[in-house]
Amino acid sequence: MTLASISSNWSTNREGCLSALAELRAGVPISRDAALHLIRCGDEDLAALLCAARASKERFKPREITYSRKVFIPLTNLCRDYCGYCTFRRDPGKPGAHTMTPEEVLAVARSGEKLGCTEALFSLGDKPELIFPEMRETLRHLGYKSTLHYLEAMCELVLRETSLLPHPNPGLLSAEWIARLAAVSPSMGLMLETVNSSLLTRGAAHDNAPDKVPAKRLRTIEDAGKQNVPFTTGLLVGIGESPEDRVDTLLAIRDLHERYGHIQEVIVQNFRVKPAIPMAHWPEPSHGAMLRAVAVARLLLPEVNIQAPPNLSAPYYEDLMDAGINDWGGISPLTPDYINPEKPWPHLEELRLRTEAKGCALRQRLPVYPEFLRAAMAQPGLLSEKLRGAADDQGLARIERAAA
């Protein structure tokens, strides 16, 4: 590529970026063309992009940033998928491989309850019993047919025995299983990650990960929408996708939300390198790329909660707020981030002070957002009773004790 062509491309994209910024209208989602220009904007236009995103956030949820006080329950780290960036999963017999017992689950939940937690985040490998006879034996010993049957029972146990509300992330689900889990949890989640199916090819991030086929993940998210289940999803930045892929992933989420209205939260999560993964020498996304992705997410989804994990972007919390987030996600005073154990949660008092320094109040929410509370309480029973007890008159967490 010649110097002249580089200069021409830069000039063309800057013109497109400036045009996209000039055409922004309050509360109106931007087009794909505008998003493509903005996510590739140069450093000279980044401040203007962030300003537009922050203004959009303030129209949506003015002067507040929320978070969920949680315990992280890694029900099992056995998984049939082998993703190039994951340190959570284990094979049977490997160091750290573990499936929690009901007693362990309840002990963590009760400890979190004493610390003012309101969410029990269940993370687990996707259907490990399909390839591991050891997992089938573990489930038989526990008295369950499948990992999903066991998850359902543990959500019900936490719901019945504590004040915590379960939020499961179990991987791909059928419509039947969405309905079953919705009876014992007010919300659930599945990261779309990317719509780029080329990441399934040999040597790519999703090589040997059958549950990461984008069409299958979109089907699960759509089935949740058909049942009006409050749903969390998002994209993973820096796993081999292009900026255009990031835009198209956000657009796929937006399309589902426009049809069903059930996307309660979109997480923009950045890939972080770890020493023992196949992608150990993969470049992490730059700080600027992360800010552009967050800001474009906000402008594409102006009335959807946008979250970015603070522990994965420390210490640049203020920059994430400038890019348009309105939520910090789940933060635990008790358990580590088992997906990224090398990145500790921020101390809640520090997060409060830094949030307030940007002119926003830090508010504790439930795993289901206030605007989706009615949908989660649609069916009578234990779940509705627990939600009524947990929510204040604004639909946020009813605080029984000061945050530690």
Short mmCIF file of C-alpha atoms in Angstrom, two decimals:
data_model
loop_
_atom_site.label_atom_id
_atom_site.label_comp_id
_atom_site.label_asym_id
_atom_site.label_seq_id
_atom_site.Cartn_x
_atom_site.Cartn_y
_atom_site.Cartn_z
CA MET A 1 0.00 0.00 0.00
CA THR A 2 1.41 3.39 -0.98
CA LEU A 3 1.66 6.41 1.26
CA ALA A 4 -0.88 8.14 -0.96
CA SER A 5 -3.43 5.32 -0.57
CA ILE A 6 -2.93 5.26 3.21
CA SER A 7 -3.52 9.01 3.33
CA SER A 8 -6.61 8.66 1.13
CA ASN A 9 -8.06 5.89 3.32
CA TRP A 10 -7.43 7.93 6.47
CA SER A 11 -9.07 10.97 4.93
CA THR A 12 -12.08 8.98 3.74
CA ASN A 13 -12.64 7.33 7.12
CA ARG A 14 -12.23 10.62 8.98
CA GLU A 15 -14.82 12.24 6.75
CA GLY A 16 -17.15 9.31 7.43
CA CYS A 17 -16.49 9.52 11.18
CA LEU A 18 -17.17 13.26 11.30
CA SER A 19 -20.31 12.78 9.21
CA ALA A 20 -21.52 10.04 11.58
CA LEU A 21 -20.92 12.23 14.61
CA ALA A 22 -22.72 15.15 12.97
CA GLU A 23 -25.76 13.00 12.22
CA LEU A 24 -26.23 11.70 15.77
CA ARG A 25 -29.73 12.27 17.09
CA ALA A 26 -30.67 11.96 20.74
CA GLY A 27 -32.02 8.52 21.56
CA VAL A 28 -31.89 7.25 17.96
CA PRO A 29 -29.69 4.20 17.34
CA ILE A 30 -26.95 4.79 14.80
CA SER A 31 -26.80 2.92 11.50
CA ARG A 32 -24.35 0.18 10.58
CA ASP A 33 -22.46 2.54 8.26
CA ALA A 34 -22.11 5.12 11.03
CA ALA A 35 -20.98 2.47 13.50
CA LEU A 36 -18.34 1.18 11.07
CA HIS A 37 -16.89 4.66 10.68
CA LEU A 38 -16.98 5.38 14.41
CA ILE A 39 -15.40 2.12 15.56
CA ARG A 40 -12.47 2.88 13.24
CA CYS A 41 -12.19 6.56 14.18
CA GLY A 42 -8.74 8.02 14.66
CA ASP A 43 -7.36 9.28 17.94
CA GLU A 44 -8.14 12.85 16.87
CA ASP A 45 -11.87 12.02 16.89
CA LEU A 46 -11.99 9.66 19.87
CA ALA A 47 -12.84 12.40 22.40
CA ALA A 48 -15.84 13.44 20.31
CA LEU A 49 -17.01 9.82 20.08
CA LEU A 50 -16.73 9.36 23.84
CA CYS A 51 -18.56 12.62 24.47
CA ALA A 52 -21.46 11.45 22.29
CA ALA A 53 -21.56 8.07 24.03
CA ARG A 54 -21.50 9.60 27.51
CA ALA A 55 -24.33 11.99 26.55
CA SER A 56 -26.35 9.01 25.28
CA LYS A 57 -25.81 7.18 28.56
CA GLU A 58 -26.93 10.20 30.56
CA ARG A 59 -30.17 10.39 28.59
CA PHE A 60 -30.79 6.72 29.36
CA LYS A 61 -29.74 6.42 33.02
CA PRO A 62 -28.72 9.88 34.28
CA ARG A 63 -26.24 10.34 37.11
CA GLU A 64 -26.03 6.72 38.24
CA ILE A 65 -23.96 3.60 37.65
CA THR A 66 -25.22 0.27 38.95
CA TYR A 67 -23.57 -2.97 39.98
CA SER A 68 -24.67 -6.35 41.31
CA ARG A 69 -23.21 -7.57 44.61
CA LYS A 70 -22.70 -11.28 43.99
CA VAL A 71 -21.11 -14.57 44.81
CA PHE A 72 -19.52 -16.46 41.94
CA ILE A 73 -20.50 -20.14 42.00
CA PRO A 74 -18.42 -22.25 39.54
CA LEU A 75 -20.75 -25.25 39.61
CA THR A 76 -18.43 -27.31 37.43
CA ASN A 77 -15.38 -26.35 35.43
CA LEU A 78 -15.53 -29.47 33.28
CA CYS A 79 -16.51 -28.46 29.74
CA ARG A 80 -16.72 -30.05 26.31
CA ASP A 81 -15.51 -26.84 24.59
CA TYR A 82 -11.84 -25.99 24.17
CA CYS A 83 -11.64 -22.22 23.62
CA GLY A 84 -8.24 -20.72 22.97
CA TYR A 85 -8.60 -18.02 25.63
CA CYS A 86 -10.09 -20.00 28.53
CA THR A 87 -8.41 -20.96 31.81
CA PHE A 88 -11.68 -21.82 33.57
CA ARG A 89 -12.33 -25.20 31.95
CA ARG A 90 -10.67 -28.45 33.02
CA ASP A 91 -10.63 -32.06 31.90
CA PRO A 92 -11.42 -34.72 34.55
CA GLY A 93 -8.36 -35.60 36.60
CA LYS A 94 -6.51 -32.38 35.78
CA PRO A 95 -5.37 -30.12 38.64
CA GLY A 96 -8.24 -27.92 39.77
CA ALA A 97 -11.00 -29.94 38.08
CA HIS A 98 -14.02 -29.79 40.35
CA THR A 99 -17.79 -30.10 40.47
CA MET A 100 -19.29 -28.45 43.52
CA THR A 101 -21.50 -30.41 45.91
CA PRO A 102 -24.84 -29.02 47.09
CA GLU A 103 -23.23 -28.38 50.48
CA GLU A 104 -20.48 -26.31 48.87
CA VAL A 105 -22.97 -24.32 46.82
CA LEU A 106 -25.09 -23.52 49.86
CA ALA A 107 -22.07 -22.61 51.99
CA VAL A 108 -20.89 -20.02 49.43
CA ALA A 109 -24.40 -18.61 49.03
CA ARG A 110 -24.91 -18.27 52.79
CA SER A 111 -21.53 -16.60 53.24
CA GLY A 112 -22.40 -14.13 50.50
CA GLU A 113 -25.78 -13.48 52.08
CA LYS A 114 -24.03 -12.35 55.28
CA LEU A 115 -22.01 -9.86 53.21
CA GLY A 116 -25.04 -8.27 51.59
CA CYS A 117 -24.92 -10.12 48.27
CA THR A 118 -28.13 -10.49 46.28
CA GLU A 119 -26.91 -12.51 43.27
CA ALA A 120 -25.64 -16.06 42.94
CA LEU A 121 -23.89 -16.17 39.57
CA PHE A 122 -23.72 -19.77 38.35
CA SER A 123 -20.99 -20.40 35.78
CA LEU A 124 -20.28 -23.85 34.40
CA GLY A 125 -18.90 -25.78 31.48
CA ASP A 126 -21.23 -26.62 28.63
CA LYS A 127 -22.65 -30.19 28.82
CA PRO A 128 -19.44 -31.93 29.97
CA GLU A 129 -21.25 -35.24 30.45
CA LEU A 130 -21.53 -35.58 26.67
CA ILE A 131 -17.81 -36.35 26.36
CA PHE A 132 -16.64 -37.22 29.88
CA PRO A 133 -17.81 -40.47 31.52
CA GLU A 134 -16.38 -39.11 34.80
CA MET A 135 -18.97 -36.31 34.74
CA ARG A 136 -21.74 -38.80 34.04
CA GLU A 137 -20.63 -40.77 37.10
CA THR A 138 -20.50 -37.61 39.23
CA LEU A 139 -24.02 -36.71 38.18
CA ARG A 140 -25.24 -40.24 38.85
CA HIS A 141 -23.73 -40.07 42.34
CA LEU A 142 -25.42 -36.71 42.96
CA GLY A 143 -28.73 -38.08 41.65
CA TYR A 144 -29.17 -36.07 38.43
CA LYS A 145 -29.53 -36.95 34.75
CA SER A 146 -27.51 -34.06 33.35
CA THR A 147 -25.54 -30.96 34.26
CA LEU A 148 -28.60 -28.84 33.47
CA HIS A 149 -30.78 -30.91 35.82
CA TYR A 150 -28.17 -30.36 38.52
CA LEU A 151 -27.98 -26.62 37.79
CA GLU A 152 -31.76 -26.34 38.01
CA ALA A 153 -31.74 -28.04 41.40
CA MET A 154 -28.93 -25.83 42.73
CA CYS A 155 -30.69 -22.66 41.58
CA GLU A 156 -33.81 -23.85 43.38
CA LEU A 157 -31.77 -24.70 46.49
CA VAL A 158 -30.20 -21.23 46.68
CA LEU A 159 -33.57 -19.60 45.99
CA ARG A 160 -35.29 -21.62 48.70
CA GLU A 161 -32.62 -21.54 51.41
CA THR A 162 -31.17 -18.01 51.05
CA SER A 163 -32.17 -14.51 50.00
CA LEU A 164 -29.89 -14.65 46.94
CA LEU A 165 -31.28 -14.71 43.42
CA PRO A 166 -29.69 -17.12 40.92
CA HIS A 167 -28.36 -15.93 37.56
CA PRO A 168 -27.18 -18.94 35.51
CA ASN A 169 -24.78 -18.88 32.54
CA PRO A 170 -25.08 -22.51 31.38
CA GLY A 171 -24.21 -22.27 27.69
CA LEU A 172 -26.54 -23.32 24.91
CA LEU A 173 -30.13 -24.04 25.96
CA SER A 174 -33.23 -25.47 24.34
CA ALA A 175 -36.52 -23.63 24.65
CA GLU A 176 -37.60 -26.22 27.22
CA TRP A 177 -34.56 -25.61 29.39
CA ILE A 178 -34.96 -21.85 29.18
CA ALA A 179 -38.47 -22.28 30.58
CA ARG A 180 -37.28 -24.60 33.34
CA LEU A 181 -34.45 -22.32 34.47
CA ALA A 182 -36.69 -19.24 34.25
CA ALA A 183 -38.83 -20.79 36.98
CA VAL A 184 -35.89 -20.71 39.41
CA SER A 185 -33.95 -17.63 38.24
CA PRO A 186 -35.12 -14.12 37.34
CA SER A 187 -32.58 -13.70 34.53
CA MET A 188 -29.96 -15.69 32.70
CA GLY A 189 -27.12 -15.11 30.29
CA LEU A 190 -25.12 -16.34 27.33
CA MET A 191 -22.32 -14.35 25.73
CA LEU A 192 -22.75 -14.24 21.96
CA GLU A 193 -19.04 -13.29 21.79
CA THR A 194 -18.94 -12.85 17.99
CA VAL A 195 -20.88 -13.56 14.83
CA ASN A 196 -17.64 -14.37 12.98
CA SER A 197 -17.90 -18.11 12.27
CA SER A 198 -14.34 -18.18 10.88
CA LEU A 199 -13.15 -18.26 14.50
CA LEU A 200 -14.28 -21.91 14.50
CA THR A 201 -11.54 -22.86 12.03
CA ARG A 202 -8.37 -24.73 12.95
CA GLY A 203 -6.09 -22.73 15.22
CA ALA A 204 -8.65 -19.94 15.80
CA ALA A 205 -10.17 -18.97 19.15
CA HIS A 206 -13.18 -21.32 18.87
CA ASP A 207 -11.41 -24.26 17.26
CA ASN A 208 -12.81 -27.42 18.91
CA ALA A 209 -15.63 -25.51 20.61
CA PRO A 210 -18.91 -26.91 19.20
CA ASP A 211 -21.06 -24.72 21.42
CA LYS A 212 -19.56 -21.48 20.07
CA VAL A 213 -21.26 -21.65 16.67
CA PRO A 214 -22.80 -18.16 16.35
CA ALA A 215 -26.08 -19.39 14.86
CA LYS A 216 -26.62 -21.76 17.80
CA ARG A 217 -25.96 -19.02 20.34
CA LEU A 218 -28.27 -16.62 18.53
CA ARG A 219 -30.97 -19.30 18.60
CA THR A 220 -30.70 -19.61 22.39
CA ILE A 221 -30.91 -15.84 22.82
CA GLU A 222 -33.91 -15.72 20.49
CA ASP A 223 -35.68 -18.55 22.31
CA ALA A 224 -35.24 -16.61 25.55
CA GLY A 225 -36.80 -13.61 23.85
CA LYS A 226 -39.80 -15.62 22.71
CA GLN A 227 -40.38 -16.50 26.38
CA ASN A 228 -39.78 -12.92 27.60
CA VAL A 229 -36.86 -13.98 29.79
CA PRO A 230 -34.60 -11.07 30.87
CA PHE A 231 -31.30 -11.89 29.21
CA THR A 232 -27.67 -10.81 29.41
CA THR A 233 -25.36 -11.22 26.45
CA GLY A 234 -22.40 -9.44 24.89
CA LEU A 235 -19.27 -9.56 22.80
CA LEU A 236 -15.68 -10.55 23.47
CA VAL A 237 -13.20 -8.04 22.07
CA GLY A 238 -9.82 -9.14 20.75
CA ILE A 239 -10.19 -12.86 19.99
CA GLY A 240 -9.47 -12.57 16.28
CA GLU A 241 -12.53 -10.66 15.13
CA SER A 242 -12.37 -7.38 13.19
CA PRO A 243 -13.92 -4.05 14.18
CA GLU A 244 -16.58 -4.77 11.58
CA ASP A 245 -17.33 -8.09 13.30
CA ARG A 246 -17.82 -6.22 16.56
CA VAL A 247 -20.37 -3.95 14.93
CA ASP A 248 -22.19 -6.89 13.34
CA THR A 249 -22.26 -8.75 16.67
CA LEU A 250 -23.85 -5.73 18.33
CA LEU A 251 -26.31 -5.41 15.45
CA ALA A 252 -27.33 -9.07 15.80
CA ILE A 253 -28.05 -8.41 19.48
CA ARG A 254 -29.93 -5.22 18.61
CA ASP A 255 -32.06 -7.06 16.05
CA LEU A 256 -33.12 -9.64 18.64
CA HIS A 257 -33.87 -6.93 21.21
CA GLU A 258 -35.96 -4.96 18.71
CA ARG A 259 -38.02 -8.10 18.05
CA TYR A 260 -38.44 -9.33 21.63
CA GLY A 261 -37.38 -6.54 24.02
CA HIS A 262 -35.63 -8.93 26.40
CA ILE A 263 -31.95 -7.95 26.29
CA GLN A 264 -31.41 -6.47 29.73
CA GLU A 265 -27.66 -6.03 29.45
CA VAL A 266 -24.87 -6.11 26.87
CA ILE A 267 -21.37 -6.84 28.18
CA VAL A 268 -18.39 -5.52 26.24
CA GLN A 269 -15.55 -7.70 27.53
CA ASN A 270 -11.92 -7.51 26.54
CA PHE A 271 -9.69 -10.55 26.02
CA ARG A 272 -6.82 -10.73 28.49
CA VAL A 273 -3.72 -12.87 27.98
CA LYS A 274 -2.98 -15.69 30.42
CA PRO A 275 0.17 -17.82 30.42
CA ALA A 276 -1.40 -21.29 30.17
CA ILE A 277 -3.79 -20.79 27.24
CA PRO A 278 -3.34 -21.54 23.52
CA MET A 279 -3.66 -17.78 22.89
CA ALA A 280 -0.93 -16.91 25.40
CA HIS A 281 0.99 -14.93 22.75
CA TRP A 282 -2.08 -13.32 21.21
CA PRO A 283 -2.13 -9.49 21.32
CA GLU A 284 -4.65 -8.00 23.73
CA PRO A 285 -7.00 -5.35 22.33
CA SER A 286 -5.70 -1.86 22.92
CA HIS A 287 -7.31 0.45 25.44
CA GLY A 288 -8.47 2.62 22.55
CA ALA A 289 -10.07 -0.32 20.75
CA MET A 290 -11.95 -1.20 23.92
CA LEU A 291 -13.22 2.36 24.37
CA ARG A 292 -14.37 2.50 20.75
CA ALA A 293 -16.25 -0.80 21.14
CA VAL A 294 -17.99 0.38 24.32
CA ALA A 295 -18.90 3.75 22.85
CA VAL A 296 -20.29 2.23 19.64
CA ALA A 297 -22.26 -0.30 21.72
CA ARG A 298 -23.84 2.59 23.59
CA LEU A 299 -24.73 4.44 20.37
CA LEU A 300 -26.10 1.32 18.66
CA LEU A 301 -28.11 0.39 21.78
CA PRO A 302 -29.01 3.73 23.41
CA GLU A 303 -31.68 2.22 25.68
CA VAL A 304 -29.93 -0.97 26.73
CA ASN A 305 -27.74 -1.38 29.80
CA ILE A 306 -24.08 -1.48 28.74
CA GLN A 307 -21.49 -3.07 31.03
CA ALA A 308 -17.74 -3.54 30.90
CA PRO A 309 -15.93 -5.55 33.61
CA PRO A 310 -13.87 -3.07 35.64
CA ASN A 311 -11.29 -5.65 36.77
CA LEU A 312 -10.33 -6.28 33.14
CA SER A 313 -9.66 -2.60 32.45
CA ALA A 314 -8.15 -1.51 35.77
CA PRO A 315 -7.21 1.17 36.57
CA TYR A 316 -9.05 2.99 33.76
CA TYR A 317 -12.50 3.03 35.36
CA GLU A 318 -13.15 6.65 34.45
CA ASP A 319 -12.51 5.99 30.76
CA LEU A 320 -15.17 3.27 30.71
CA MET A 321 -17.69 5.70 32.20
CA ASP A 322 -16.73 8.26 29.58
CA ALA A 323 -17.36 5.62 26.90
CA GLY A 324 -20.99 5.21 28.00
CA ILE A 325 -21.30 2.27 30.39
CA ASN A 326 -24.05 2.49 32.99
CA ASP A 327 -23.18 -0.67 34.92
CA TRP A 328 -20.09 -2.33 36.42
CA GLY A 329 -21.52 -5.85 36.35
CA GLY A 330 -21.28 -8.34 39.16
CA ILE A 331 -18.69 -7.64 41.85
CA SER A 332 -18.05 -9.93 44.78
CA PRO A 333 -16.81 -9.17 48.29
CA LEU A 334 -16.23 -12.92 48.76
CA THR A 335 -15.37 -14.94 45.66
CA PRO A 336 -12.83 -14.29 42.88
CA ASP A 337 -13.55 -13.92 39.18
CA TYR A 338 -13.04 -17.58 38.34
CA ILE A 339 -12.96 -16.78 34.62
CA ASN A 340 -10.16 -14.22 35.09
CA PRO A 341 -8.69 -15.16 38.50
CA GLU A 342 -5.58 -13.06 37.97
CA LYS A 343 -7.74 -9.88 37.83
CA PRO A 344 -9.20 -9.10 41.29
CA TRP A 345 -12.48 -7.24 41.69
CA PRO A 346 -12.13 -3.58 42.63
CA HIS A 347 -12.88 -2.76 46.25
CA LEU A 348 -16.44 -1.45 46.37
CA GLU A 349 -15.48 1.65 48.35
CA GLU A 350 -12.87 2.58 45.75
CA LEU A 351 -15.39 1.98 42.98
CA ARG A 352 -17.93 4.16 44.78
CA LEU A 353 -15.49 7.03 45.19
CA ARG A 354 -14.33 6.91 41.60
CA THR A 355 -17.89 6.63 40.31
CA GLU A 356 -18.95 9.62 42.38
CA ALA A 357 -15.93 11.59 41.16
CA LYS A 358 -17.47 11.31 37.67
CA GLY A 359 -20.75 12.76 38.94
CA CYS A 360 -22.65 9.47 39.29
CA ALA A 361 -24.06 7.61 42.27
CA LEU A 362 -23.15 3.93 42.68
CA ARG A 363 -26.35 1.91 43.13
CA GLN A 364 -26.70 -1.79 43.93
CA ARG A 365 -29.09 -3.68 41.67
CA LEU A 366 -30.41 -7.20 41.55
CA PRO A 367 -29.29 -9.68 38.84
CA VAL A 368 -32.41 -8.60 36.97
CA TYR A 369 -32.56 -4.89 36.10
CA PRO A 370 -35.44 -2.73 37.42
CA GLU A 371 -37.08 -2.31 34.02
CA PHE A 372 -37.25 -6.11 33.63
CA LEU A 373 -38.49 -6.89 37.12
CA ARG A 374 -42.12 -7.17 36.06
CA ALA A 375 -41.27 -9.76 33.40
CA ALA A 376 -39.30 -11.79 35.93
CA MET A 377 -42.23 -11.71 38.36
CA ALA A 378 -44.81 -12.75 35.77
CA GLN A 379 -45.40 -16.18 37.29
CA PRO A 380 -46.59 -16.64 40.88
CA GLY A 381 -44.53 -18.74 43.23
CA LEU A 382 -41.29 -18.73 45.19
CA LEU A 383 -39.32 -16.71 42.64
CA SER A 384 -41.84 -13.86 42.62
CA GLU A 385 -41.96 -13.87 46.41
CA LYS A 386 -38.17 -13.66 46.65
CA LEU A 387 -38.03 -10.86 44.09
CA ARG A 388 -40.61 -8.80 45.98
CA GLY A 389 -38.57 -9.21 49.13
CA ALA A 390 -35.29 -8.29 47.44
CA ALA A 391 -36.38 -5.21 45.46
CA ASP A 392 -36.87 -1.70 46.77
CA ASP A 393 -39.51 0.69 45.42
CA GLN A 394 -37.22 1.58 42.48
CA GLY A 395 -36.59 -2.02 41.54
CA LEU A 396 -33.01 -1.92 42.82
CA ALA A 397 -31.58 -4.01 45.65
CA ARG A 398 -33.17 -3.48 49.05
CA ILE A 399 -30.14 -2.78 51.21
CA GLU A 400 -30.29 -4.36 54.66
CA ARG A 401 -26.74 -3.48 55.69
CA ALA A 402 -24.01 -1.08 54.70
CA ALA A 403 -21.72 -2.29 51.91
CA ALA A 404 -18.35 -3.47 53.21
#
